[in-house]
CSV table of N, CA, C and O in Angstrom, one decimal:
chain,number,residue,atom,x,y,z
A,300,GLN,N,115.6,36.0,186.3
A,300,GLN,CA,116.5,35.1,187.0
A,300,GLN,C,115.8,33.7,187.1
A,300,GLN,O,114.7,33.6,187.5
A,301,VAL,N,116.5,32.7,186.5
A,301,VAL,CA,116.0,31.3,186.5
A,301,VAL,C,117.0,30.4,187.2
A,301,VAL,O,118.2,30.5,187.1
A,302,GLN,N,116.5,29.6,188.0
A,302,GLN,CA,117.3,28.6,188.8
A,302,GLN,C,116.7,27.1,188.5
A,302,GLN,O,115.5,26.9,188.4
A,303,LEU,N,117.7,26.2,188.3
A,303,LEU,CA,117.4,24.8,188.2
A,303,LEU,C,117.9,24.1,189.5
A,303,LEU,O,119.1,24.2,189.7
A,304,VAL,N,117.1,23.4,190.2
A,304,VAL,CA,117.5,22.8,191.4
A,304,VAL,C,117.3,21.3,191.3
A,304,VAL,O,116.1,20.8,191.2
A,305,GLU,N,118.4,20.5,191.4
A,305,GLU,CA,118.3,19.1,191.3
A,305,GLU,C,118.2,18.5,192.7
A,305,GLU,O,118.6,19.0,193.7
A,306,SER,N,117.6,17.3,192.7
A,306,SER,CA,117.4,16.5,194.0
A,306,SER,C,117.4,15.0,193.7
A,306,SER,O,117.1,14.7,192.5
A,307,GLY,N,117.7,14.3,194.7
A,307,GLY,CA,117.5,12.8,194.5
A,307,GLY,C,118.8,12.0,194.4
A,307,GLY,O,118.7,10.7,194.3
A,308,GLY,N,120.0,12.6,194.4
A,308,GLY,CA,121.2,11.8,194.3
A,308,GLY,C,121.6,11.1,195.6
A,308,GLY,O,120.8,11.3,196.6
A,309,GLY,N,122.7,10.4,195.5
A,309,GLY,CA,123.1,9.7,196.7
A,309,GLY,C,123.8,8.5,196.4
A,309,GLY,O,124.3,8.3,195.3
A,310,LEU,N,123.9,7.5,197.3
A,310,LEU,CA,124.5,6.3,197.2
A,310,LEU,C,123.6,5.1,197.0
A,310,LEU,O,122.5,5.0,197.8
A,311,VAL,N,123.9,4.3,196.1
A,311,VAL,CA,123.0,3.1,195.8
A,311,VAL,C,123.9,1.9,195.5
A,311,VAL,O,124.9,2.1,194.9
A,312,GLN,N,123.4,0.7,195.7
A,312,GLN,CA,124.1,-0.5,195.3
A,312,GLN,C,123.9,-0.8,193.8
A,312,GLN,O,122.8,-0.4,193.3
A,313,ALA,N,124.8,-1.4,193.2
A,313,ALA,CA,124.6,-1.9,191.8
A,313,ALA,C,123.4,-2.7,191.7
A,313,ALA,O,123.1,-3.5,192.6
A,314,GLY,N,122.6,-2.5,190.6
A,314,GLY,CA,121.3,-3.1,190.5
A,314,GLY,C,120.2,-2.4,191.0
A,314,GLY,O,119.0,-2.8,190.7
A,315,GLY,N,120.4,-1.4,191.8
A,315,GLY,CA,119.3,-0.7,192.5
A,315,GLY,C,118.8,0.4,191.6
A,315,GLY,O,119.2,0.6,190.4
A,316,SER,N,117.9,1.3,192.1
A,316,SER,CA,117.2,2.3,191.3
A,316,SER,C,117.3,3.6,192.1
A,316,SER,O,117.5,3.7,193.3
A,317,MET,N,117.2,4.7,191.3
A,317,MET,CA,117.2,6.0,192.0
A,317,MET,C,116.5,6.9,191.0
A,317,MET,O,116.5,6.7,189.8
A,318,ARG,N,115.8,8.0,191.6
A,318,ARG,CA,115.1,9.0,190.9
A,318,ARG,C,115.6,10.3,191.0
A,318,ARG,O,115.6,10.7,192.2
A,319,LEU,N,116.0,11.0,190.0
A,319,LEU,CA,116.4,12.4,190.1
A,319,LEU,C,115.4,13.3,189.7
A,319,LEU,O,114.5,13.0,188.7
A,320,SER,N,115.3,14.5,190.3
A,320,SER,CA,114.3,15.5,189.9
A,320,SER,C,115.0,16.9,189.6
A,320,SER,O,116.1,17.1,190.3
A,321,CYS,N,114.5,17.7,188.8
A,321,CYS,CA,115.1,19.0,188.5
A,321,CYS,C,113.9,20.0,188.3
A,321,CYS,O,113.2,19.8,187.4
A,322,ALA,N,113.8,20.9,189.2
A,322,ALA,CA,112.7,21.9,189.1
A,322,ALA,C,113.3,23.3,188.7
A,322,ALA,O,114.2,23.7,189.4
A,323,ALA,N,112.6,23.9,187.8
A,323,ALA,CA,113.0,25.2,187.3
A,323,ALA,C,112.1,26.2,187.9
A,323,ALA,O,110.9,26.0,188.1
A,324,SER,N,112.7,27.3,188.4
A,324,SER,CA,111.9,28.4,189.0
A,324,SER,C,112.4,29.8,188.6
A,324,SER,O,113.6,29.9,188.1
A,325,GLY,N,111.6,30.8,188.7
A,325,GLY,CA,112.0,32.1,188.4
A,325,GLY,C,111.0,32.7,187.3
A,325,GLY,O,109.9,32.3,187.2
A,326,THR,N,111.5,33.7,186.6
A,326,THR,CA,110.6,34.3,185.5
A,326,THR,C,110.7,33.4,184.2
A,326,THR,O,111.7,33.5,183.5
A,327,ILE,N,109.7,32.5,184.1
A,327,ILE,CA,109.7,31.6,183.1
A,327,ILE,C,108.4,31.7,182.3
A,327,ILE,O,107.3,31.6,182.8
A,328,PHE,N,108.6,31.9,180.9
A,328,PHE,CA,107.4,32.0,180.1
A,328,PHE,C,107.2,30.7,179.4
A,328,PHE,O,106.1,30.4,178.8
A,329,GLY,N,108.2,29.8,179.4
A,329,GLY,CA,108.0,28.5,178.8
A,329,GLY,C,109.3,27.8,178.8
A,329,GLY,O,110.4,28.5,178.9
A,330,ILE,N,109.3,26.5,178.7
A,330,ILE,CA,110.6,25.7,178.7
A,330,ILE,C,110.4,24.8,177.5
A,330,ILE,O,109.5,24.0,177.3
A,331,GLY,N,111.5,24.8,176.7
A,331,GLY,CA,111.6,23.9,175.5
A,331,GLY,C,112.1,22.6,176.0
A,331,GLY,O,111.7,21.9,176.9
A,332,SER,N,113.2,22.1,175.3
A,332,SER,CA,113.8,20.8,175.6
A,332,SER,C,114.4,20.8,177.0
A,332,SER,O,114.9,21.9,177.4
A,333,MET,N,114.5,19.7,177.6
A,333,MET,CA,115.2,19.5,178.9
A,333,MET,C,116.0,18.3,178.8
A,333,MET,O,115.7,17.4,178.0
A,334,ALA,N,117.0,18.2,179.6
A,334,ALA,CA,117.9,17.1,179.4
A,334,ALA,C,118.7,16.8,180.8
A,334,ALA,O,118.7,17.7,181.7
A,335,TRP,N,119.2,15.7,180.9
A,335,TRP,CA,120.1,15.2,181.9
A,335,TRP,C,121.5,15.0,181.3
A,335,TRP,O,121.6,14.2,180.3
A,336,TYR,N,122.6,15.5,181.9
A,336,TYR,CA,123.9,15.2,181.5
A,336,TYR,C,124.6,14.6,182.8
A,336,TYR,O,124.2,14.7,183.8
A,337,ARG,N,125.8,14.0,182.5
A,337,ARG,CA,126.6,13.5,183.7
A,337,ARG,C,128.1,13.7,183.4
A,337,ARG,O,128.5,13.7,182.2
A,338,GLN,N,128.8,13.8,184.4
A,338,GLN,CA,130.3,14.0,184.4
A,338,GLN,C,130.9,13.2,185.4
A,338,GLN,O,130.7,13.4,186.6
A,339,ALA,N,131.7,12.1,184.9
A,339,ALA,CA,132.4,11.4,185.9
A,339,ALA,C,133.8,12.0,186.1
A,339,ALA,O,134.3,12.8,185.2
A,340,PRO,N,134.5,11.6,187.2
A,340,PRO,CA,135.8,12.3,187.4
A,340,PRO,C,136.8,12.1,186.3
A,340,PRO,O,136.9,10.9,185.7
A,341,GLY,N,137.4,13.1,185.9
A,341,GLY,CA,138.4,13.1,184.8
A,341,GLY,C,137.8,12.9,183.3
A,341,GLY,O,138.5,12.8,182.4
A,342,LYS,N,136.4,13.1,183.3
A,342,LYS,CA,135.9,12.9,181.9
A,342,LYS,C,135.0,14.1,181.6
A,342,LYS,O,134.7,14.9,182.4
A,343,GLN,N,134.6,14.2,180.3
A,343,GLN,CA,133.8,15.3,179.9
A,343,GLN,C,132.4,15.0,180.3
A,343,GLN,O,132.0,14.0,180.6
A,344,ARG,N,131.6,16.2,180.2
A,344,ARG,CA,130.2,16.0,180.5
A,344,ARG,C,129.5,15.5,179.3
A,344,ARG,O,129.6,16.1,178.1
A,345,ASP,N,128.7,14.5,179.4
A,345,ASP,CA,128.1,13.8,178.4
A,345,ASP,C,126.5,13.8,178.5
A,345,ASP,O,126.0,13.7,179.6
A,346,LEU,N,125.8,13.9,177.4
A,346,LEU,CA,124.4,13.8,177.4
A,346,LEU,C,123.9,12.3,177.8
A,346,LEU,O,124.4,11.3,177.3
A,347,VAL,N,122.9,12.3,178.8
A,347,VAL,CA,122.4,11.0,179.2
A,347,VAL,C,121.1,10.7,178.5
A,347,VAL,O,120.8,9.8,178.0
A,348,ALA,N,120.2,11.8,178.7
A,348,ALA,CA,118.9,11.7,178.1
A,348,ALA,C,118.3,13.1,177.9
A,348,ALA,O,118.6,14.0,178.7
A,349,GLY,N,117.5,13.2,176.9
A,349,GLY,CA,116.8,14.5,176.6
A,349,GLY,C,115.3,14.3,176.4
A,349,GLY,O,114.9,13.2,176.0
A,350,ILE,N,114.5,15.4,176.5
A,350,ILE,CA,113.1,15.2,176.2
A,350,ILE,C,112.6,16.5,175.7
A,350,ILE,O,112.9,17.6,176.2
A,351,SER,N,111.8,16.5,174.6
A,351,SER,CA,111.3,17.6,174.1
A,351,SER,C,110.1,18.2,174.9
A,351,SER,O,109.6,17.5,175.8
A,352,ARG,N,109.6,19.4,174.6
A,352,ARG,CA,108.5,19.9,175.3
A,352,ARG,C,107.2,18.9,175.2
A,352,ARG,O,106.4,18.8,176.0
A,353,GLY,N,107.1,18.3,174.0
A,353,GLY,CA,106.0,17.5,173.7
A,353,GLY,C,106.2,16.1,174.4
A,353,GLY,O,105.3,15.2,174.2
A,354,GLY,N,107.4,15.9,175.0
A,354,GLY,CA,107.5,14.5,175.7
A,354,GLY,C,108.3,13.5,174.9
A,354,GLY,O,108.3,12.4,175.3
A,355,ASN,N,108.9,13.8,173.7
A,355,ASN,CA,109.6,12.8,173.0
A,355,ASN,C,111.1,12.7,173.6
A,355,ASN,O,111.8,13.6,173.7
A,356,PRO,N,111.4,11.5,174.1
A,356,PRO,CA,112.6,11.3,174.7
A,356,PRO,C,113.7,10.8,173.7
A,356,PRO,O,113.5,10.2,172.7
A,357,ASN,N,115.0,11.0,174.2
A,357,ASN,CA,116.1,10.3,173.5
A,357,ASN,C,117.1,10.0,174.5
A,357,ASN,O,117.1,10.6,175.5
A,358,TYR,N,117.9,8.9,174.3
A,358,TYR,CA,118.8,8.4,175.3
A,358,TYR,C,120.2,8.1,174.7
A,358,TYR,O,120.3,7.7,173.5
A,359,SER,N,121.2,8.1,175.5
A,359,SER,CA,122.5,7.6,175.1
A,359,SER,C,122.4,6.1,175.1
A,359,SER,O,121.6,5.5,175.8
A,360,ASP,N,123.2,5.5,174.3
A,360,ASP,CA,123.2,4.1,174.1
A,360,ASP,C,123.5,3.4,175.5
A,360,ASP,O,123.1,2.3,175.8
A,361,SER,N,124.3,4.1,176.3
A,361,SER,CA,124.8,3.5,177.6
A,361,SER,C,123.6,3.3,178.6
A,361,SER,O,123.8,2.5,179.5
A,362,VAL,N,122.6,4.1,178.5
A,362,VAL,CA,121.5,4.0,179.5
A,362,VAL,C,120.2,3.6,178.8
A,362,VAL,O,119.2,3.3,179.6
A,363,LYS,N,120.2,3.4,177.5
A,363,LYS,CA,118.9,2.9,176.8
A,363,LYS,C,118.4,1.7,177.5
A,363,LYS,O,119.1,0.7,177.6
A,364,GLY,N,117.1,1.7,177.8
A,364,GLY,CA,116.5,0.5,178.4
A,364,GLY,C,116.6,0.4,179.9
A,364,GLY,O,116.0,-0.4,180.5
A,365,ARG,N,117.5,1.3,180.5
A,365,ARG,CA,117.6,1.3,182.0
A,365,ARG,C,117.1,2.6,182.6
A,365,ARG,O,116.6,2.6,183.7
A,366,PHE,N,117.3,3.7,181.9
A,366,PHE,CA,116.8,5.0,182.4
A,366,PHE,C,115.6,5.5,181.6
A,366,PHE,O,115.4,5.2,180.4
A,367,THR,N,114.8,6.3,182.4
A,367,THR,CA,113.6,6.8,181.8
A,367,THR,C,113.6,8.3,182.1
A,367,THR,O,113.5,8.7,183.3
A,368,ILE,N,113.5,9.2,181.1
A,368,ILE,CA,113.3,10.6,181.4
A,368,ILE,C,111.8,11.0,181.1
A,368,ILE,O,111.2,10.4,180.2
A,369,SER,N,111.3,11.9,181.9
A,369,SER,CA,110.0,12.4,181.9
A,369,SER,C,109.9,13.8,182.3
A,369,SER,O,110.9,14.3,182.9
A,370,ARG,N,108.8,14.5,182.1
A,370,ARG,CA,108.7,15.9,182.5
A,370,ARG,C,107.3,16.2,182.9
A,370,ARG,O,106.4,15.5,182.4
A,371,ASP,N,107.1,17.2,183.8
A,371,ASP,CA,105.8,17.7,184.1
A,371,ASP,C,105.8,19.2,183.8
A,371,ASP,O,106.5,20.0,184.5
A,372,ASN,N,105.2,19.5,182.7
A,372,ASN,CA,105.3,21.0,182.2
A,372,ASN,C,104.6,21.9,183.2
A,372,ASN,O,105.1,23.1,183.3
A,373,ALA,N,103.6,21.5,183.9
A,373,ALA,CA,102.9,22.3,184.8
A,373,ALA,C,103.8,22.6,186.0
A,373,ALA,O,103.6,23.7,186.6
A,374,LYS,N,104.7,21.8,186.3
A,374,LYS,CA,105.6,22.0,187.4
A,374,LYS,C,107.0,22.4,187.0
A,374,LYS,O,107.9,22.6,187.9
A,375,ASN,N,107.2,22.6,185.7
A,375,ASN,CA,108.5,23.0,185.2
A,375,ASN,C,109.6,22.1,185.7
A,375,ASN,O,110.7,22.5,186.2
A,376,THR,N,109.3,20.8,185.8
A,376,THR,CA,110.2,19.8,186.3
A,376,THR,C,110.5,18.6,185.4
A,376,THR,O,109.6,18.2,184.6
A,377,VAL,N,111.7,18.2,185.4
A,377,VAL,CA,112.2,17.0,184.6
A,377,VAL,C,112.7,16.0,185.6
A,377,VAL,O,113.3,16.3,186.7
A,378,TYR,N,112.4,14.7,185.3
A,378,TYR,CA,112.8,13.5,186.1
A,378,TYR,C,113.7,12.6,185.3
A,378,TYR,O,113.7,12.5,184.2
A,379,LEU,N,114.5,11.9,186.1
A,379,LEU,CA,115.2,10.8,185.5
A,379,LEU,C,115.1,9.6,186.4
A,379,LEU,O,115.7,9.6,187.5
A,380,GLN,N,114.4,8.6,186.0
A,380,GLN,CA,114.3,7.4,186.7
A,380,GLN,C,115.4,6.5,186.2
A,380,GLN,O,115.5,6.2,185.0
A,381,MET,N,116.2,6.0,187.2
A,381,MET,CA,117.3,5.2,186.8
A,381,MET,C,117.3,3.8,187.5
A,381,MET,O,117.2,3.7,188.7
A,382,ASP,N,117.2,2.8,186.7
A,382,ASP,CA,117.0,1.4,187.2
A,382,ASP,C,118.3,0.6,186.7
A,382,ASP,O,119.0,1.0,185.8
A,383,SER,N,118.4,-0.5,187.3
A,383,SER,CA,119.5,-1.4,187.0
A,383,SER,C,120.8,-0.7,187.0
A,383,SER,O,121.6,-0.8,186.0
A,384,LEU,N,121.1,0.1,188.0
A,384,LEU,CA,122.3,1.0,188.0
A,384,LEU,C,123.5,0.1,188.1
A,384,LEU,O,123.6,-0.9,188.7
A,385,LYS,N,124.6,0.7,187.4
A,385,LYS,CA,125.8,0.1,187.4
A,385,LYS,C,126.9,1.0,188.0
A,385,LYS,O,126.8,2.2,187.9
A,386,PRO,N,128.0,0.5,188.4
A,386,PRO,CA,129.1,1.3,189.0
A,386,PRO,C,129.6,2.4,188.0
A,386,PRO,O,129.9,3.5,188.4
A,387,GLU,N,129.5,2.1,186.7
A,387,GLU,CA,130.0,3.1,185.7
A,387,GLU,C,129.0,4.2,185.5
A,387,GLU,O,129.2,5.2,184.7
A,388,ASP,N,127.8,4.1,186.2
A,388,ASP,CA,126.9,5.3,186.2
A,388,ASP,C,127.2,6.3,187.2
A,388,ASP,O,126.6,7.4,187.3
A,389,THR,N,128.3,5.9,188.0
A,389,THR,CA,128.6,7.0,189.1
A,389,THR,C,129.2,8.2,188.4
A,389,THR,O,130.0,8.2,187.5
A,390,ALA,N,128.6,9.4,188.8
A,390,ALA,CA,128.9,10.7,188.2
A,390,ALA,C,128.2,11.7,188.9
A,390,ALA,O,127.3,11.5,189.7
A,391,ILE,N,128.5,13.0,188.5
A,391,ILE,CA,127.6,14.1,188.9
A,391,ILE,C,126.6,14.3,187.7
A,391,ILE,O,127.1,14.4,186.6
A,392,TYR,N,125.4,14.4,188.1
A,392,TYR,CA,124.3,14.5,187.2
A,392,TYR,C,123.8,15.9,187.1
A,392,TYR,O,123.4,16.6,188.2
A,393,TYR,N,123.7,16.5,185.9
A,393,TYR,CA,123.3,17.9,185.8
A,393,TYR,C,122.0,17.9,184.9
A,393,TYR,O,122.0,17.3,183.9
A,394,CYS,N,121.1,18.8,185.3
A,394,CYS,CA,120.0,19.0,184.4
A,394,CYS,C,120.2,20.3,183.6
A,394,CYS,O,120.9,21.2,184.0
A,395,ASN,N,119.5,20.3,182.5
A,395,ASN,CA,119.7,21.4,181.5
A,395,ASN,C,118.3,21.7,181.0
A,395,ASN,O,117.6,20.8,180.7
A,396,ALA,N,118.0,23.0,180.8
A,396,ALA,CA,116.7,23.3,180.2
A,396,ALA,C,116.9,24.6,179.3
A,396,ALA,O,117.6,25.5,179.7
A,397,ASN,N,116.2,24.6,178.3
A,397,ASN,CA,116.1,25.8,177.4
A,397,ASN,C,114.9,26.6,177.8
A,397,ASN,O,113.7,26.1,177.5
A,398,VAL,N,115.1,27.7,178.4
A,398,VAL,CA,114.1,28.5,179.1
A,398,VAL,C,113.8,29.7,178.3
A,398,VAL,O,114.7,30.5,178.0
A,399,LEU,N,112.5,30.0,178.1
A,399,LEU,CA,112.1,31.3,177.5
A,399,LEU,C,111.8,32.3,178.6
A,399,LEU,O,110.8,32.0,179.4
A,400,THR,N,112.5,33.4,178.7
A,400,THR,CA,112.3,34.3,179.8
A,400,THR,C,111.8,35.6,179.0
A,400,THR,O,111.1,35.6,178.0
A,401,LEU,N,112.3,36.8,179.5
A,401,LEU,CA,111.9,38.1,178.9
A,401,LEU,C,112.7,38.2,177.6
A,401,LEU,O,112.2,39.0,176.6
A,402,GLY,N,113.9,37.6,177.5
A,402,GLY,CA,114.6,37.6,176.3
A,402,GLY,C,114.5,36.4,175.5
A,402,GLY,O,113.6,35.6,175.6
A,403,PRO,N,115.5,36.2,174.6
A,403,PRO,CA,115.5,34.9,173.8
A,403,PRO,C,115.6,33.7,174.7
A,403,PRO,O,116.1,33.7,175.8
A,404,SER,N,115.3,32.5,174.2
A,404,SER,CA,115.5,31.3,174.9
A,404,SER,C,116.9,31.0,175.3
A,404,SER,O,117.8,31.2,174.5
A,405,THR,N,117.2,30.7,176.5
A,405,THR,CA,118.5,30.5,177.1
A,405,THR,C,118.7,29.2,177.8
A,405,THR,O,117.7,28.7,178.4
A,406,ALA,N,119.9,28.5,177.6
A,406,ALA,CA,120.1,27.3,178.2
A,406,ALA,C,120.6,27.5,179.7
A,406,ALA,O,121.5,28.3,179.9
A,407,TYR,N,120.0,26.9,180.6
A,407,TYR,CA,120.3,27.0,182.0
A,407,TYR,C,120.8,25.6,182.5
A,407,TYR,O,120.3,24.5,182.0
A,408,TRP,N,121.6,25.6,183.5
A,408,TRP,CA,122.1,24.4,184.2
A,408,TRP,C,121.8,24.3,185.7
A,408,TRP,O,121.9,25.4,186.3
A,409,GLY,N,121.5,23.2,186.1
A,409,GLY,CA,121.5,23.0,187.5
A,409,GLY,C,122.9,22.9,188.2
A,409,GLY,O,123.9,22.9,187.5
A,410,GLN,N,122.9,22.8,189.5
A,410,GLN,CA,124.3,22.8,190.3
A,410,GLN,C,124.9,21.4,190.2
A,410,GLN,O,126.0,21.3,190.6
A,411,GLY,N,124.1,20.4,189.9
A,411,GLY,CA,124.6,19.0,189.9
A,411,GLY,C,124.3,18.3,191.2
A,411,GLY,O,124.1,18.8,192.3
A,412,THR,N,124.0,17.0,191.0
A,412,THR,CA,123.8,16.1,192.1
A,412,THR,C,124.6,14.8,191.9
A,412,THR,O,124.7,14.3,190.9
A,413,GLN,N,125.3,14.4,193.0
A,413,GLN,CA,126.1,13.3,193.0
A,413,GLN,C,125.4,11.9,193.0
A,413,GLN,O,124.5,11.8,193.9
A,414,VAL,N,125.7,11.1,192.1
A,414,VAL,CA,125.2,9.7,192.1
A,414,VAL,C,126.4,8.8,192.3
A,414,VAL,O,127.3,8.8,191.4
A,415,ILE,N,126.4,7.9,193.3
A,415,ILE,CA,127.4,6.9,193.5
A,415,ILE,C,126.8,5.5,193.5
A,415,ILE,O,125.9,5.3,194.3
A,416,VAL,N,127.3,4.7,192.6
A,416,VAL,CA,126.8,3.3,192.5
A,416,VAL,C,127.9,2.4,193.0
A,416,VAL,O,129.0,2.3,192.3
A,417,SER,N,127.6,1.7,194.1
A,417,SER,CA,128.7,0.8,194.7
A,417,SER,C,128.5,-0.6,194.1
A,417,SER,O,127.4,-1.0,193.8
A,418,SER,N,129.6,-1.3,193.9
A,418,SER,CA,129.6,-2.6,193.4
A,418,SER,C,129.5,-3.7,194.5
A,418,SER,O,129.5,-3.4,195.7
């Protein structure tokens, strides 16, 4: 059983910063790529940023230069530092991780954390 638990969401003013964390726990033999997605009301869930096990990041064009994804493999945790936030960043943010357990690598999702950016 693997769980991903996000934290760090909330309300922030436009131009502000916020840091999200997502910790994986359970029977984990290793974690491959990790990522953050977001879903705004009435819209599909979109990739925000991803990071390989080796630490290579990739970003959606909408957040490039403003958000930074990082990870701590020893803690099975991925972070998303969000700067220069805009109202259009308002969404529920979900973390995703490809986890190797007793069976094949499986993608797991967190429960989501709400981020609201006020104008």
